[in-house]
Amino acid sequence: MLIIGVQPSYSLSTTRRFQFNIEWKDVKRLCHKKPLLTVNGKYPGPTIAVREGDKVEIRVTNLAIRNTTIHWHEIKQLRTGWADGPAYITQCPIKRGQSYTYKFSVSGQRGTLLWHAHYAWQRASVYGAFIIYPRFPYPFSTPIHAQISIIFGEWWNRDVDAVENEMMMYGSGPNSSDAYTINGLPGPLYPCSNNDTFIQTVESGKTYLLRIINAALNDELFFAVANHTLTVVEIDAVYTKPFTTTAIMIAPGQTTNVLLTAHHPSCSGFFVMSARPYLTTVFPFNNSTTIGFLKYKGSSPTNNSLNSFPNPNNISLYNLPQMEDTTFATTFSNNLRSLASPQYPCNVPKTIDKRVITTIGLNLQDCPPRQTCKGYNGKRFFASMNNQSFVRPFMSLLETYYRNLPKKSYSYGFPERPPNVFNYTGVDPLTENMNTEFGTKLLAVPYGTKLEIVFQDTSFLNVENHPIHVHGHNFFIVGKGFGNYDLAKDPKNYNLINPPERNTVAVPIGGWAAIRLIADNPGVWFIHCHLEMHTSWGLATGLVVKNGSSPSQCLLPPPIDLPPC
């Protein structure tokens, strides 16, 4: 999507209304045609564009035969947790023939976010951009000629529900996707895909704002544009200190805004835009590359026809890191800093009321009697936080909490320290293992708690980069590193001046990340890995933020059309 000449607006807020119809659409990619779950028949789905301060109402009508929910990632949902979207956390699913109107405000937020289905693996095709235009001018002086949304996704030739169901039935790793996509298009490196290639025309001498979104299900991605540099100015809808880079690393659920100046002559022709996975897993994965093209206006030929762009066999992927380039991923992450200006301050908590340290990782579970297990060594794969593999209830946690119903579906008491202390990143990945426990223990804190959470990777099965998403709150990444977190030493090196502010943190492979937030949004909030297979395996928990002392610090009542269970 190309938007020309959009400027920040000083207008007062208004209510913007949208209609989402969840429906099947026959879509063909890679020579395979299949019914695809979509919003309004579009793949990717429609862009939601609002202005900072607006009220938003999105009526979702389910015309498909499968239950669904939609998550507005990461709208903070201040006191409106009923509109957050994760199934059985803040609502029960929207059933076939039902409608539900998500109502919320976008106060105090501006930039690029995304929306996506939050039921099973429907995010594979049900996703789109969520753009909040700012009230005040951008905090950078470069004039922007146009804005371009770039959304990464994954395409399966198979039905993704069948892929997930088979994985959970046998405890095996999932079949990997068949292609990565840019705005739903795989590009000419895949079979039958020359005509399914994203091509963006640019003018020499103009600067463009690229709104980059990773909606892929199971992969962090590198992205680069050949012979061009990118200036990072925003992450997860928060302005950053600008810095220039040849490429970016972006995890599922993350967004990155960059400035790109078309500095080559008008006759320069085509330049490759490319994305490939950042590899940190031993599980089967899609090791392919998706490409599109920047086409300079005035170059020959003048059309975007099948034969107008370079031969895919002769394409060089300049600037794109290799799949296992952890050094680049680390350097890029270390360069991210909050803007920390008077207008956009960095309000990181300097002190904390509570520190939670949780392991995040994979588990190899003994195969139950009389079952077939196809994981490593005849066992089953699971994932856990502090050795609890999260079990979703059959009733909305938020509704159970709000109505003070008997706690049959959950309990408090999520462990605030690893239940077993060991060399988290030093154990043999295959010979040492810990069977997980299954449960729905949640972490509960009073309103206003200054909370620090340390996410510690483990080397069971393999060390891995985990993108952890916290619903309902932004947070500050005050520290990270490789190896085991050292409580006596590592906090001394925290950045409490201008740490990056995000809603999804990519915990380093074989390492740890420490985040801080102020728990000032009452409700029940999902915390989970944004690699969908890890969430299915149980790498998740919930955060309960209790009501405060004043009405403005309390969760609002549920809407009358909240879907029943």
PDB file of N, CA and C in Angstrom, residues 188-189 194 270 272 291 293 306-317:
ATOM      1  N   PRO A 188       9.499 -14.110  -7.395  1.00  0.00           N
ATOM      2  CA  PRO A 188       9.895 -14.999  -8.491  1.00  0.00           C
ATOM      3  C   PRO A 188      10.875 -16.106  -8.125  1.00  0.00           C
ATOM      4  N   LEU A 189      11.336 -16.180  -6.883  1.00  0.00           N
ATOM      5  CA  LEU A 189      12.211 -17.289  -6.503  1.00  0.00           C
ATOM      6  C   LEU A 189      11.414 -18.551  -6.190  1.00  0.00           C
ATOM      7  N   ASN A 194       6.171 -15.595 -10.720  1.00  0.00           N
ATOM      8  CA  ASN A 194       6.652 -14.361 -11.352  1.00  0.00           C
ATOM      9  C   ASN A 194       5.596 -13.265 -11.335  1.00  0.00           C
ATOM     10  N   PHE A 270      15.749  -1.710 -11.503  1.00  0.00           N
ATOM     11  CA  PHE A 270      15.178  -2.446 -10.382  1.00  0.00           C
ATOM     12  C   PHE A 270      16.220  -2.711  -9.296  1.00  0.00           C
ATOM     13  N   VAL A 272      16.482  -5.128  -5.641  1.00  0.00           N
ATOM     14  CA  VAL A 272      15.815  -6.226  -4.951  1.00  0.00           C
ATOM     15  C   VAL A 272      15.523  -5.865  -3.501  1.00  0.00           C
ATOM     16  N   ILE A 291      11.388 -12.223  -2.394  1.00  0.00           N
ATOM     17  CA  ILE A 291      11.907 -10.970  -2.916  1.00  0.00           C
ATOM     18  C   ILE A 291      10.803 -10.182  -3.614  1.00  0.00           C
ATOM     19  N   PHE A 293      10.647  -5.921  -5.607  1.00  0.00           N
ATOM     20  CA  PHE A 293      11.528  -4.982  -6.298  1.00  0.00           C
ATOM     21  C   PHE A 293      11.123  -3.537  -6.036  1.00  0.00           C
ATOM     22  N   LEU A 306       5.562  -9.379 -16.595  1.00  0.00           N
ATOM     23  CA  LEU A 306       6.291 -10.593 -16.251  1.00  0.00           C
ATOM     24  C   LEU A 306       7.765 -10.524 -16.637  1.00  0.00           C
ATOM     25  N   ASN A 307       8.059  -9.922 -17.796  1.00  0.00           N
ATOM     26  CA  ASN A 307       9.427  -9.936 -18.308  1.00  0.00           C
ATOM     27  C   ASN A 307      10.191  -8.656 -18.010  1.00  0.00           C
ATOM     28  N   SER A 308       9.635  -7.768 -17.179  1.00  0.00           N
ATOM     29  CA  SER A 308      10.258  -6.465 -17.010  1.00  0.00           C
ATOM     30  C   SER A 308      11.300  -6.424 -15.903  1.00  0.00           C
ATOM     31  N   PHE A 309      11.286  -7.391 -14.981  1.00  0.00           N
ATOM     32  CA  PHE A 309      12.277  -7.335 -13.918  1.00  0.00           C
ATOM     33  C   PHE A 309      13.373  -8.376 -14.159  1.00  0.00           C
ATOM     34  N   PRO A 310      14.479  -8.288 -13.395  1.00  0.00           N
ATOM     35  CA  PRO A 310      15.639  -9.120 -13.692  1.00  0.00           C
ATOM     36  C   PRO A 310      15.342 -10.616 -13.595  1.00  0.00           C
ATOM     37  N   ASN A 311      16.169 -11.384 -14.281  1.00  0.00           N
ATOM     38  CA  ASN A 311      16.090 -12.838 -14.220  1.00  0.00           C
ATOM     39  C   ASN A 311      16.395 -13.299 -12.798  1.00  0.00           C
ATOM     40  N   PRO A 312      15.483 -14.045 -12.151  1.00  0.00           N
ATOM     41  CA  PRO A 312      15.723 -14.478 -10.767  1.00  0.00           C
ATOM     42  C   PRO A 312      17.017 -15.267 -10.602  1.00  0.00           C
ATOM     43  N   ASN A 313      17.444 -15.974 -11.630  1.00  0.00           N
ATOM     44  CA  ASN A 313      18.669 -16.765 -11.531  1.00  0.00           C
ATOM     45  C   ASN A 313      19.921 -15.899 -11.447  1.00  0.00           C
ATOM     46  N   ASN A 314      19.789 -14.623 -11.800  1.00  0.00           N
ATOM     47  CA  ASN A 314      20.947 -13.734 -11.805  1.00  0.00           C
ATOM     48  C   ASN A 314      20.893 -12.693 -10.693  1.00  0.00           C
ATOM     49  N   ILE A 315      19.991 -12.871  -9.748  1.00  0.00           N
ATOM     50  CA  ILE A 315      19.798 -11.863  -8.709  1.00  0.00           C
ATOM     51  C   ILE A 315      20.802 -12.070  -7.570  1.00  0.00           C
ATOM     52  N   SER A 316      21.435 -10.975  -7.160  1.00  0.00           N
ATOM     53  CA  SER A 316      22.302 -10.981  -5.982  1.00  0.00           C
ATOM     54  C   SER A 316      21.577 -10.266  -4.845  1.00  0.00           C
ATOM     55  N   LEU A 317      21.576 -10.887  -3.671  1.00  0.00           N
ATOM     56  CA  LEU A 317      20.828 -10.348  -2.527  1.00  0.00           C
ATOM     57  C   LEU A 317      21.758  -9.465  -1.693  1.00  0.00           C
TER      58      LEU A 317
END
